[in-house]
Structure formats: C-alpha cells, structure tokens
Amino acid sequence: MVVNLPFEPVVVSNEEREKDIDESIKLISELEELAKVHPKKGAVRKFTNSIDGTSIPVNSWKFNEWDYSSKKLTLPTYARGLFTIDNRIVCRGYDKFYNVNEFNEVSEEVLSKSTTGPYTLTVKSNGCIVFISGLKDGTLVVCSKHSTGVRDDVQKNHAMAAQQALELQLDRCHMTKLDLAETLYKLGLTAVAEYCDDNFEEHVLEYKDDRAGLYLHGLNFNSPKFRTYPMEEVNSFGSVFGFKRTKFRRFDTFREAMIFLSKAAATGSFEGEEVEGFVVRCYKTGTHNDFFFKFKFEEPYLLYRELREVTKQFIQGGPQNVHFGKHKLICMDYLKYIMPFLHDNEKLRQSYLDNKGIVELRKKYFDARGQTGLEVIDEEVSMAKLEDEMRLLKFGSSQTCKYAIVTVATIGCGKTTTSLALANLYPDLVGHIQNDNISRPVGSKLVSGALEILVNKPMVILDKNNHKYVERQKIFDDFAQLNEIIPSSKLKFICLNFLPMPPKGDTELWKVTRDRIIERGDNHQSIKAGGSGIGKAEKIMQGFINRFQPVKPRKEPDSKFDLIINLNAKSDNSTFENIKTVVESLVSFASDLDIPRPTEEQYQEAFRKALDYKPSINKIVHSRVGPRTPVYFGTSILDPQSLQERIEDLVGGSSELYEKLKATGRIMSEFHVTMIHYKSKKKSQEIKALWNRYVKSEFAEDLLKIDEQSSKITGQRILLPSKSKADIKLEKFCCNSKVACIKVSVDRIYRADGTDISLGLGNKFPHITIGTINEEIRPAESNNLLNEIYEFNATDGIQCLDFKDSEENSLKGLPIFAHY
Ligand code: IDP
C-alpha cells in the first residue's frame, strides 16, 4: 500500500518518465561495456549480489574514487552508489561532491560564481551511507555504498546491519517494509540515509542510545540525471517512516552561507551539538540542476583522530611506541589521564583496538577537564610543561634520536677507557661495542651489534681504530644496509677523533701510547705486550700509525659525521680530560636526551673503574641461552619485478603516489607479507598464544637450526630450513599520500611435503608494503591505512583498486622466513 504523505510528491510526467527509461538503458549498456575493459582509468567495477531474501540479482557500479574528479575523463554517471536490475536504476546515490577548497573547481571563489541559491546547509551525519528503495513486487532494497544482501566475504555487512535497524524502526512507527518499499517504488525514489550506531561501528562522533539510528538526508529520483527533493519533504517523509531528522539551515546567498559556516567551524557545533560539518545543497548557475558540496570542520576532528591513534599505539607498544602529531601536548595530557583506566583492564584495551569505546574514553577526558575539544585546543600551548614530565615516563622516546659514536684512533689512545667510562657514567644511555671482542670474521657484526644495542639505548660507541677512510665508510654503509628501524633523520653519527693531528713521527704520542701498552701487558684481547714481548706489539702499533688517514670533515666519508669531537691523546692522563670533553659535547649536541652533567666525584669514579677493566678474552658480543626469537615471520614475494608488473597493469599511471615512489626510487627493493610480528603479542591473548605457536612448536626446530648457523645475525631474513611455504592472493591496491600497499589474503601455509600447517595470522590486514613517500614514514604505516579503509570506510585522499580474482594474482609456494 502506498502511504499517504504529508506533502505533495513531485509528479513526473509520462514524457519525463520515458526519457528516464531511455537514458537508463543507455547508461547501463555503457557501464556494461566499460566493465569489460581492463580496470584502468575510467573503468567501472560491476558487483553482482542478490537482494536479501530473494534470488533477484542486483548490480552495483563503482568507479575509481579519483576518476570522479579527473579532468581528462567524462564518466557516464557521477552517481556515487548506483544499483541496477536489468535496465532499471533501483538505487541512486548523490552525484559525487567535494569539500570546499579541495581543488580549484570547488574553491570558494569558483563556487561563489558557479552555484546559485538558495543554499540549504544540512548537518553532515557521521556514519555509513545507506540507500533504500522498493521493487515493483514490494521487495525492500537496502544497500550500503556499494553492496547489498548477505555476503560471506566481508567482515562487516553494513547493508544488513542497516536493514535490521530499519526493520526495528518501521516496527516502532507501525509501518511495514512493504509500505516503505511500495511508496518508494511508486514515487521512483531512493531514500538516502546515514546509519549511525556506535554499537555497530564507531566513527568520530558519538551515536549511542537515543542518538543511534538512521538519519534520512535525501530522496533521490532513480534517474540517470541527479535530481533530489528539498529538505522539508525529506524530513516529513522521514517522520512518516520513523527516520531521524537531518537538521538544516537555508540562506539565499553564497556569502551568507559561508559566513554561517565559518562561524560554526569556530565552535565545531550546531544547536549545541558537535557536528562534523555541513553538506551544502544548491544549484548550478543558470540551471535547475541540483549541486552539492561539503564544508567539513577540521577541528576538533583532527585532534580526535590523533587521540584515537596514540591510544592504540600506547596499548600496543607502551609509551615508547607513541608517536605524537599536531596535538602533541593534548595527547600527552590525555594519555596521562587515561593511563590508569587502561592499566589492568585487558578488556578495555582489547575492545579499544577493535574500535569500541573510543568516543567514551575521549569523552571521559574532556568531561574531567570540563572543556570541549575546541576549548582544549585553544589552551594547548599552556600545557608545555607536560613535555618534561612525559619524557621522564619515556613517552614517545622512540622519537628522540639515536646516536652512533665512532672512534678514530690508533692503539693506546684510550678509546676503550673513554668508552667504558662513558658507559659507567650513563648505563641507561650509552652502550659500548668493542671490535676486539667480536669473533672473526668480523664482517658487519660491529654495526649489527651496535644496532641491537640501539634498540634499548639511545647511544652506542663503536670502539675500533677506524683509522682508514674505508673503515669509516664501511660503518656508514653497514648502517645504511642493516638499519631497518631507525628513521635515517633520527640516526646521528658522532666521531671521537683521538688524533686531530697526523700521528706519524709524533714522538710525544708514540711515547704515551707505547708506555700505556707496555703497562697494559697481556691485558688485551690480541695485542700482548707481556709474554710475547713489546717488539711484536710495537710493530702492530706502528702499522696503524703508518696507515692512519686523518679525519677530513669536508670529505666523504667523514663529511657524513654530524659531529666531530676533537680529543687529545698525547699526555699521561689525557683520557680523563677526553671523557669530560666528550660529555660536554654530548650534553649540548644530544639535547633531546637531556643528559645530566656528572659531578667531579662521578667522573673520577667512572674513570677509575674504566682503568681497572680487564678484558675477558674472545668474549662474544651477546651470549644467550637457547635460540633467539625472531622479530617477525613473513613470506617473501619471490619475483618483485613481476609484482610490480601486476601493480602497473592495475594502476596504469592513475596513482600519483605510486608514480612518485617510482620516480624517487622509493619502491621497496623486496616485497614480503608479515605473518606475525613479535610486537603484536601485546594485542591480545590469542595473538600471544599464536606467536608462541610460531616460535615454540611448528617452527621451533627451524629456529634452532638458524641460530646454530648464525647466532649474531640481525636485520636479516633467513628462510626456514624446513622449507615451509604459503599461498597468497593479491586483493586490493591501496594508497594515500604517504604509503602504498597491497591488501592480500594468505590462503594456506604448508610444509614442504604439502601438508597444511594450521597457523593463523597475527596481522588483521595482511599486506605487502610497496613503498613510503619518505624515510620518516615507516612501512608499518600500511597497517594504519588499511585500518582506516576497512574499519572506518575512509575514502578521503585514499585510492583503492581491486585486483581481479585470477590465477595471475594468486602467488603460490612463497617461502616463509624468520626476520631477526
Ligand atoms: P685503546 O682502546 O685506544 O687501544 P685503551 O685500551 O683505552 O686504548 O688504553 C690503553 C691502556 O692505557 C689501558 O691499559 C688503559 O688502562 C690505559 N690508559 C688509557 N688512558 C689512560 C690515562 O689517561 N691514564 C693512564 N692510563 C690510561
């Protein structure tokens, strides 16, 4: 039964109706043609599913997000959300619209001329969009942006969740699905609503209890051309079927509308409620064509997103894992407040990571401060003192720099004594790795060992003569090669230059160092001036002096040092003074570490202890019991070239970021999928158990074998000796302005004999990182991007392209490795 409506519906003339039918037929056949071509520019993706409770197939048509704004293309339709059955449009979304100033065509200046009023400003609700319409037989159709009906390939079914909410709502106002379906069918309309319910999915604003539900914001004609009802009618239609109202304001001129919007942006609210922004409905100048644009408020939503991210980082990796952004001080203040709530509450932590309770925790904080988000932003500068407090708690300490301190000297200059004294003075800050303690062949072990130390301490001294350019060069090269963790801008190199003047022929220096070596006797790992006599030691010492190449700050490799500290090794107790010189330089250079100045007594104590040091000969750098655990397990994409071809076939020049990565050589040189990372243990008990299964059972023997082969390898991947394999499928190319990655599915993990290994993945969105825009952005950013896409349906500034489900995109038999 068609329900009586409290307004006079627009009467569509027969002529118009026929025109719509003709145009629909034309549009759908164009879409069918486009769907056949390779998914490149301007291509459309057709997705077919059945309407819930029926076997009626419905097609959804989806263009690449960025094609809507391409100047080079004209798409057959700009409808975002379009569903058809045979030759008929059953659901039609709005024509794609943009944020003010997103690009030139929607700049304020252009819009002021290209649009005419009245301007209807509707509150932008913050949930997921839903299209509702009816079929001739009275079937109700409920679609999300691009999907309808039951599906087994999605984690969350927005259409089905919205349908349930709609059914409850209709019940409450004594209407039936049939009433709504028949009314919409008769009028040839799609009802466009926003489904907002924190119990289903949290977005930025809070929607719970009374506020949760379907907010009706549009009634669109099911015609190829975009035509939509005025807001008054939308709201009266909504009230008949129990929808929530969409608040609106109307202005005659563009200027008035913009003044209102700017004022609203200053409070981030409308009629006392926080809103994300407004959708402005108006007309194209010189026509009666409906035209939309939006005005989204920046703040406090940027802050809210940052609060969400730092909370997740904190839960997953503790204070050190937190990376602050624009609102560093507020985030610190907020974390300080919420830490006690998270502490000891595994359930809260877990549900937060599942995107539940985000708004509530944030509200708790703002309520405690008695301020709104915008008010707190206004006061942010006054929180400056928090920085010191949080630094003591090691907050965001991974953001401070790491310092590799490289000695340049000959034998007896006091390198080890100076290093030991510094490590004595600052046990938490300074680590020390001695070349003489590393078993041969030394290779890159000095640097890999130093990197291991830098995981826990901000400074490490690489104690070696480094008397030639090639040796210094090798240190820089090894760091470049092996460092995967520290952003290069955060890794600083400091040179302890014990010999600012060439040592050859310097009798004073010779006397001091020779005397020290005689005095040291056999107390050295390799140079024994005791038993084997001074003669041999002298020869070795002379060799170093003869080969010595002084530090040249303006020339490579020495020009790579960020700081060169000149020392003096030419007097009996020079080392004591050198230690003080080094400390003074470090205090001012490494100001991010807040290095305290020792007292005279502390200096003396540290020096005395260093002089007393006796090496334990052939000690290895790190001795441990049992096999070491890897940093993560992954599977290697064996043919990076062919993966790049797959990407290029799909993307075909349409991705600005991908082109940039190519031009700047920032495509990863190898590709892999991380299966589980040790850090994800913190996410939940299940993942912790899974990690233990990777480490302790299935692959335990492999790890033992790897360890026996190479007990000191770090920063490297080693294939599991049992030759286990994985099959993966490329699903979606995703990128924003920072990172490009491919979402994959890992379909099978199996042994060399083909039997299945039943291990899950520790990563919610398994992926291959393709590249990041610069070194500051770590590959782990892919996780954040995929989380935004899959958990929050984010689309702004994001490009997503689906790989075809084909043999070519299934990669089989990929080897599994452990990364140390
Ligand atoms: P190197 O690492 O540059 O070869 P070290 O092992 O530090 O030099 O020093 C060589 C020997 O000289 C050690 O036995 C050390 O105790 C001693 N020594 C280093 N600096 C001083 C100093 O300033 N006064 C007295 N003895 C020193």
Coordinates of N, CA and C in Angstrom, one line a residue, residues 180-333:
L180 N 7.0 0.9 3.0 CA 8.1 1.7 2.6 C 8.5 1.4 1.1
A181 N 8.6 0.1 0.9 CA 9.0 -0.3 -0.5 C 8.1 0.2 -1.5
E182 N 6.8 0.0 -1.3 CA 5.8 0.4 -2.3 C 5.7 1.9 -2.5
T183 N 5.9 2.6 -1.4 CA 5.9 4.1 -1.5 C 7.0 4.6 -2.3
L184 N 8.2 4.0 -2.0 CA 9.4 4.5 -2.8 C 9.3 4.0 -4.2
Y185 N 8.8 2.8 -4.4 CA 8.7 2.4 -5.8 C 7.8 3.3 -6.6
K186 N 6.6 3.6 -6.0 CA 5.6 4.4 -6.7 C 6.2 5.7 -7.1
L187 N 6.9 6.3 -6.2 CA 7.5 7.6 -6.4 C 8.8 7.6 -7.2
G188 N 9.3 6.4 -7.4 CA 10.5 6.3 -8.2 C 11.7 6.9 -7.5
L189 N 11.8 6.6 -6.1 CA 12.8 7.3 -5.3 C 13.7 6.4 -4.6
T190 N 14.9 6.9 -4.3 CA 15.8 6.2 -3.3 C 15.9 7.1 -2.1
A191 N 15.6 6.4 -0.9 CA 15.8 7.2 0.3 C 17.3 7.0 0.7
V192 N 18.0 8.2 0.9 CA 19.4 8.1 1.3 C 19.5 8.5 2.8
A193 N 20.1 7.6 3.5 CA 20.2 7.8 5.0 C 21.6 7.5 5.5
E194 N 21.9 8.0 6.7 CA 23.2 7.7 7.3 C 22.9 6.8 8.5
Y195 N 23.6 5.6 8.5 CA 23.4 4.7 9.6 C 24.5 5.0 10.6
C196 N 24.0 5.5 11.8 CA 25.0 5.9 12.8 C 24.6 5.1 14.1
D197 N 25.5 4.2 14.5 CA 25.3 3.5 15.7 C 26.6 2.9 16.3
D198 N 27.0 3.5 17.4 CA 28.3 3.1 18.0 C 28.4 1.6 18.3
N199 N 27.2 1.0 18.5 CA 27.2 -0.5 18.8 C 27.6 -1.3 17.6
F200 N 27.3 -0.7 16.5 CA 27.7 -1.4 15.2 C 29.1 -1.0 14.8
E201 N 29.3 0.3 14.8 CA 30.6 0.8 14.3 C 30.8 2.3 14.8
E202 N 31.9 2.5 15.5 CA 32.2 3.9 15.9 C 32.8 4.7 14.8
H203 N 32.3 5.9 14.7 CA 33.0 6.9 13.8 C 33.6 8.0 14.7
V204 N 33.7 9.2 14.2 CA 34.3 10.2 15.1 C 33.3 10.7 16.1
L205 N 32.1 10.9 15.7 CA 31.1 11.5 16.7 C 30.4 10.4 17.4
E206 N 29.8 10.8 18.6 CA 29.2 9.7 19.4 C 27.7 9.5 18.9
Y207 N 27.3 8.3 18.7 CA 25.9 7.9 18.4 C 25.6 6.7 19.2
K208 N 25.0 7.0 20.4 CA 24.5 5.9 21.2 C 23.1 6.2 21.7
D209 N 22.5 5.2 22.3 CA 21.2 5.3 22.9 C 20.2 6.0 21.9
D210 N 19.6 7.1 22.3 CA 18.7 7.8 21.5 C 19.2 8.4 20.2
R211 N 20.4 8.7 20.2 CA 21.0 9.3 19.0 C 21.3 8.2 17.9
A212 N 21.4 7.0 18.3 CA 21.7 6.0 17.3 C 20.5 5.7 16.4
G213 N 20.8 5.5 15.1 CA 19.7 5.2 14.2 C 20.0 5.6 12.8
L214 N 18.9 5.7 11.9 CA 19.1 6.0 10.5 C 18.7 7.5 10.3
Y215 N 19.6 8.3 9.9 CA 19.3 9.7 9.7 C 19.0 9.9 8.2
L216 N 17.7 10.2 7.9 CA 17.4 10.4 6.5 C 17.9 11.7 6.0
H217 N 18.7 11.8 4.9 CA 19.1 13.1 4.4 C 18.8 13.3 3.0
G218 N 18.2 12.4 2.3 CA 17.9 12.7 0.9 C 16.9 11.8 0.3
L219 N 16.1 12.3 -0.7 CA 15.2 11.5 -1.5 C 15.6 11.8 -3.0
N220 N 16.2 10.8 -3.6 CA 16.7 11.0 -5.0 C 15.8 10.3 -6.0
F221 N 15.6 10.9 -7.1 CA 14.9 10.2 -8.2 C 15.8 9.1 -8.7
N222 N 15.2 8.0 -9.1 CA 16.0 6.9 -9.7 C 16.2 7.1 -11.2
S223 N 16.8 8.2 -11.4 CA 17.1 8.6 -12.8 C 18.6 8.8 -13.1
P224 N 19.0 8.7 -14.3 CA 20.4 8.9 -14.6 C 20.9 10.3 -14.1
K225 N 20.0 11.3 -14.4 CA 20.3 12.6 -14.0 C 20.1 12.8 -12.5
F226 N 21.0 13.5 -11.8 CA 20.8 13.7 -10.4 C 19.7 14.7 -10.1
R227 N 18.6 14.2 -9.5 CA 17.5 15.1 -9.0 C 17.2 14.7 -7.6
T228 N 17.0 15.7 -6.8 CA 16.8 15.3 -5.4 C 15.7 16.2 -4.8
Y229 N 15.0 15.7 -3.7 CA 13.9 16.5 -3.1 C 14.4 17.6 -2.2
P230 N 13.7 18.6 -1.9 CA 14.0 19.6 -0.9 C 14.0 19.0 0.5
M231 N 14.8 19.6 1.4 CA 14.9 19.0 2.7 C 13.6 19.0 3.5
E232 N 12.7 19.9 3.3 CA 11.4 19.9 4.1 C 10.7 18.6 3.8
E233 N 10.6 18.2 2.5 CA 9.9 17.0 2.2 C 10.7 15.8 2.7
V234 N 12.0 15.8 2.6 CA 12.8 14.7 3.1 C 12.5 14.5 4.6
N235 N 12.4 15.5 5.4 CA 12.2 15.3 6.8 C 10.7 14.9 7.0
S236 N 9.8 15.4 6.2 CA 8.4 14.9 6.5 C 8.2 13.4 6.1
F237 N 8.9 13.1 5.0 CA 8.9 11.7 4.6 C 9.5 10.8 5.7
G238 N 10.6 11.3 6.2 CA 11.3 10.6 7.3 C 10.4 10.4 8.5
S239 N 9.7 11.4 8.9 CA 8.9 11.3 10.1 C 7.8 10.2 9.9
V240 N 7.3 10.0 8.7 CA 6.3 9.0 8.5 C 6.8 7.6 8.7
F241 N 8.1 7.4 8.3 CA 8.7 6.1 8.4 C 9.7 5.9 9.6
G242 N 9.6 6.9 10.5 CA 10.4 6.7 11.7 C 11.9 7.0 11.6
F243 N 12.3 7.7 10.5 CA 13.7 8.1 10.4 C 14.1 9.3 11.3
K244 N 15.4 9.4 11.6 CA 15.8 10.6 12.4 C 15.9 11.7 11.4
R245 N 15.7 12.9 12.0 CA 15.7 14.1 11.1 C 17.1 14.6 10.8
T246 N 17.2 15.2 9.7 CA 18.5 15.9 9.4 C 18.3 17.4 9.5
K247 N 19.0 18.0 10.5 CA 18.8 19.4 10.7 C 19.3 20.3 9.6
F248 N 18.7 21.4 9.3 CA 19.2 22.2 8.2 C 19.0 23.7 8.4
R249 N 19.7 24.5 7.7 CA 19.5 26.0 7.6 C 19.5 26.4 6.2
R250 N 18.8 27.5 5.9 CA 18.8 27.9 4.5 C 19.2 29.4 4.3
F251 N 20.1 29.7 3.4 CA 20.5 31.1 3.1 C 20.3 31.4 1.6
D252 N 20.0 32.6 1.3 CA 19.8 33.0 -0.1 C 21.1 33.1 -0.8
T253 N 22.1 33.6 -0.2 CA 23.3 33.9 -0.9 C 24.5 33.1 -0.5
F254 N 25.5 32.9 -1.3 CA 26.7 32.2 -1.0 C 27.4 32.8 0.1
R255 N 27.5 34.1 0.1 CA 28.2 34.9 1.1 C 27.6 34.6 2.5
E256 N 26.3 34.7 2.6 CA 25.6 34.4 3.9 C 25.9 33.0 4.4
A257 N 25.9 32.1 3.4 CA 26.1 30.7 3.8 C 27.5 30.5 4.3
M258 N 28.5 31.1 3.7 CA 29.9 31.0 4.1 C 30.1 31.6 5.4
I259 N 29.5 32.7 5.7 CA 29.7 33.4 7.0 C 29.2 32.5 8.1
F260 N 28.0 31.9 7.9 CA 27.4 31.0 8.8 C 28.4 29.8 9.1
L261 N 28.9 29.2 8.0 CA 29.8 28.0 8.1 C 31.1 28.4 8.8
S262 N 31.7 29.5 8.5 CA 32.9 29.9 9.2 C 32.6 30.0 10.7
K263 N 31.5 30.6 11.1 CA 31.2 30.8 12.5 C 31.0 29.5 13.2
A264 N 30.3 28.6 12.5 CA 30.0 27.2 13.1 C 31.3 26.5 13.2
A265 N 32.3 26.7 12.3 CA 33.6 26.0 12.4 C 34.3 26.4 13.6
A266 N 34.1 27.6 14.1 CA 34.8 28.1 15.3 C 34.4 27.4 16.5
T267 N 33.1 26.9 16.5 CA 32.7 26.1 17.7 C 32.6 24.6 17.4
G268 N 32.7 24.3 16.2 CA 32.6 22.8 15.8 C 31.2 22.2 16.2
S269 N 30.2 23.1 16.4 CA 28.9 22.6 16.7 C 27.8 23.3 16.1
F270 N 26.6 22.8 16.2 CA 25.4 23.4 15.7 C 24.2 23.1 16.6
E271 N 23.6 24.1 17.0 CA 22.5 24.0 18.0 C 22.9 23.1 19.2
G272 N 24.1 23.4 19.7 CA 24.6 22.8 20.9 C 25.2 21.4 20.8
E273 N 25.2 20.9 19.5 CA 25.7 19.5 19.4 C 26.9 19.6 18.5
E274 N 27.9 18.7 18.8 CA 29.1 18.6 17.9 C 28.7 18.1 16.6
V275 N 29.1 18.7 15.5 CA 28.9 18.2 14.2 C 30.2 18.2 13.4
E276 N 30.2 17.3 12.4 CA 31.5 17.2 11.6 C 31.6 18.2 10.5
G277 N 30.4 18.8 10.2 CA 30.4 19.8 9.1 C 29.0 19.8 8.5
F278 N 28.9 20.4 7.3 CA 27.6 20.6 6.6 C 27.8 20.1 5.2
V279 N 26.6 19.6 4.6 CA 26.5 19.4 3.2 C 25.7 20.6 2.7
V280 N 26.2 21.2 1.7 CA 25.5 22.4 1.1 C 24.8 22.0 -0.2
R281 N 23.5 22.2 -0.2 CA 22.7 21.9 -1.4 C 22.3 23.1 -2.1
C282 N 22.6 23.2 -3.4 CA 22.3 24.4 -4.1 C 22.1 24.0 -5.6
Y283 N 22.2 25.0 -6.5 CA 22.0 24.7 -7.9 C 23.2 25.2 -8.8
K284 N 23.4 24.6 -9.9 CA 24.4 25.0 -10.8 C 23.9 26.3 -11.4
T285 N 24.7 27.3 -11.5 CA 24.3 28.6 -12.0 C 23.7 28.5 -13.4
G286 N 22.6 29.1 -13.6 CA 21.9 29.1 -14.9 C 21.1 27.9 -15.2
T287 N 21.0 27.0 -14.2 CA 20.2 25.8 -14.5 C 19.3 25.5 -13.2
H288 N 18.5 24.4 -13.3 CA 17.9 24.0 -12.1 C 18.5 22.7 -11.6
N289 N 19.7 22.4 -12.0 CA 20.4 21.2 -11.7 C 20.9 21.2 -10.2
D290 N 20.5 20.2 -9.5 CA 21.0 20.1 -8.1 C 22.5 20.0 -8.0
F291 N 23.1 20.7 -7.1 CA 24.5 20.6 -6.9 C 24.9 20.7 -5.5
F292 N 25.8 19.8 -5.1 CA 26.2 19.6 -3.6 C 27.7 19.9 -3.5
F293 N 28.0 20.5 -2.4 CA 29.4 20.5 -1.9 C 29.4 20.4 -0.4
K294 N 30.5 20.1 0.2 CA 30.5 20.0 1.7 C 31.5 20.9 2.3
F295 N 31.3 21.2 3.6 CA 32.1 22.0 4.4 C 32.4 21.3 5.7
K296 N 33.6 20.6 5.7 CA 33.9 19.8 6.8 C 34.8 20.6 7.8
F297 N 34.5 20.5 9.1 CA 35.3 21.2 10.1 C 36.6 20.4 10.3
E298 N 37.7 21.1 10.4 CA 39.0 20.5 10.6 C 39.1 20.0 12.1
E299 N 38.9 20.9 12.9 CA 39.0 20.6 14.3 C 37.6 20.6 15.0
P300 N 37.4 19.9 16.0 CA 38.4 19.1 16.8 C 38.6 17.7 16.2
Y301 N 38.2 17.4 14.9 CA 38.2 16.1 14.4 C 39.6 15.5 14.2
L302 N 40.5 16.5 13.8 CA 41.9 16.1 13.6 C 42.5 15.6 15.0
L303 N 42.1 16.4 16.0 CA 42.5 16.0 17.4 C 41.9 14.7 17.8
Y304 N 40.7 14.5 17.5 CA 40.0 13.2 17.9 C 40.7 12.0 17.2
R305 N 41.0 12.2 16.0 CA 41.7 11.1 15.3 C 43.1 10.8 15.9
E306 N 43.8 11.9 16.3 CA 45.1 11.7 16.9 C 45.0 11.0 18.2
L307 N 44.0 11.4 19.0 CA 43.8 10.8 20.3 C 43.5 9.3 20.1
R308 N 42.8 8.9 19.1 CA 42.5 7.5 18.8 C 43.8 6.8 18.4
E309 N 44.6 7.4 17.6 CA 45.8 6.7 17.2 C 46.8 6.5 18.3
V310 N 47.0 7.6 19.1 CA 48.0 7.5 20.2 C 47.6 6.5 21.2
T311 N 46.3 6.4 21.4 CA 45.8 5.4 22.4 C 46.1 4.0 21.9
K312 N 45.9 3.8 20.6 CA 46.1 2.4 20.0 C 47.6 2.1 20.1
Q313 N 48.4 3.1 19.8 CA 49.9 2.9 19.8 C 50.3 2.6 21.3
F314 N 49.7 3.3 22.2 CA 50.1 3.1 23.6 C 49.7 1.7 24.1
I315 N 48.5 1.3 23.7 CA 48.0 -0.1 24.1 C 49.0 -1.1 23.5
Q316 N 49.4 -0.9 22.2 CA 50.1 -1.9 21.6 C 51.6 -2.0 21.9
G317 N 52.2 -0.8 22.2 CA 53.6 -0.8 22.5 C 54.1 0.0 23.6
G318 N 53.2 0.4 24.5 CA 53.7 1.2 25.6 C 54.1 2.6 25.2
P319 N 54.6 3.4 26.2 CA 54.9 4.8 26.0 C 55.9 5.0 24.8
Q320 N 56.9 4.1 24.7 CA 57.9 4.4 23.7 C 57.3 4.3 22.3
N321 N 56.2 3.6 22.2 CA 55.7 3.4 20.8 C 54.8 4.5 20.4
V322 N 54.6 5.5 21.3 CA 53.6 6.6 20.9 C 54.3 7.6 20.0
H323 N 53.7 7.9 18.9 CA 54.2 9.0 18.0 C 53.2 10.1 18.0
F324 N 53.7 11.2 18.5 CA 52.7 12.4 18.6 C 52.7 13.1 17.2
G325 N 51.6 13.8 17.0 CA 51.5 14.6 15.8 C 51.3 16.1 16.1
K326 N 50.3 16.6 15.5 CA 50.0 18.1 15.6 C 49.7 18.5 17.0
H327 N 48.9 17.6 17.7 CA 48.4 18.0 19.1 C 49.2 17.2 20.2
K328 N 50.5 17.3 20.1 CA 51.3 16.5 21.0 C 51.0 16.7 22.5
L329 N 50.8 18.0 22.8 CA 50.6 18.3 24.2 C 49.3 17.8 24.7
I330 N 48.2 18.0 23.9 CA 46.9 17.5 24.4 C 46.9 16.0 24.5
C331 N 47.6 15.4 23.5 CA 47.7 13.9 23.5 C 48.4 13.4 24.8
M332 N 49.4 14.2 25.2 CA 50.2 13.8 26.4 C 49.3 13.9 27.6
D333 N 48.5 15.0 27.7 CA 47.7 15.3 28.8 C 46.6 14.2 28.9

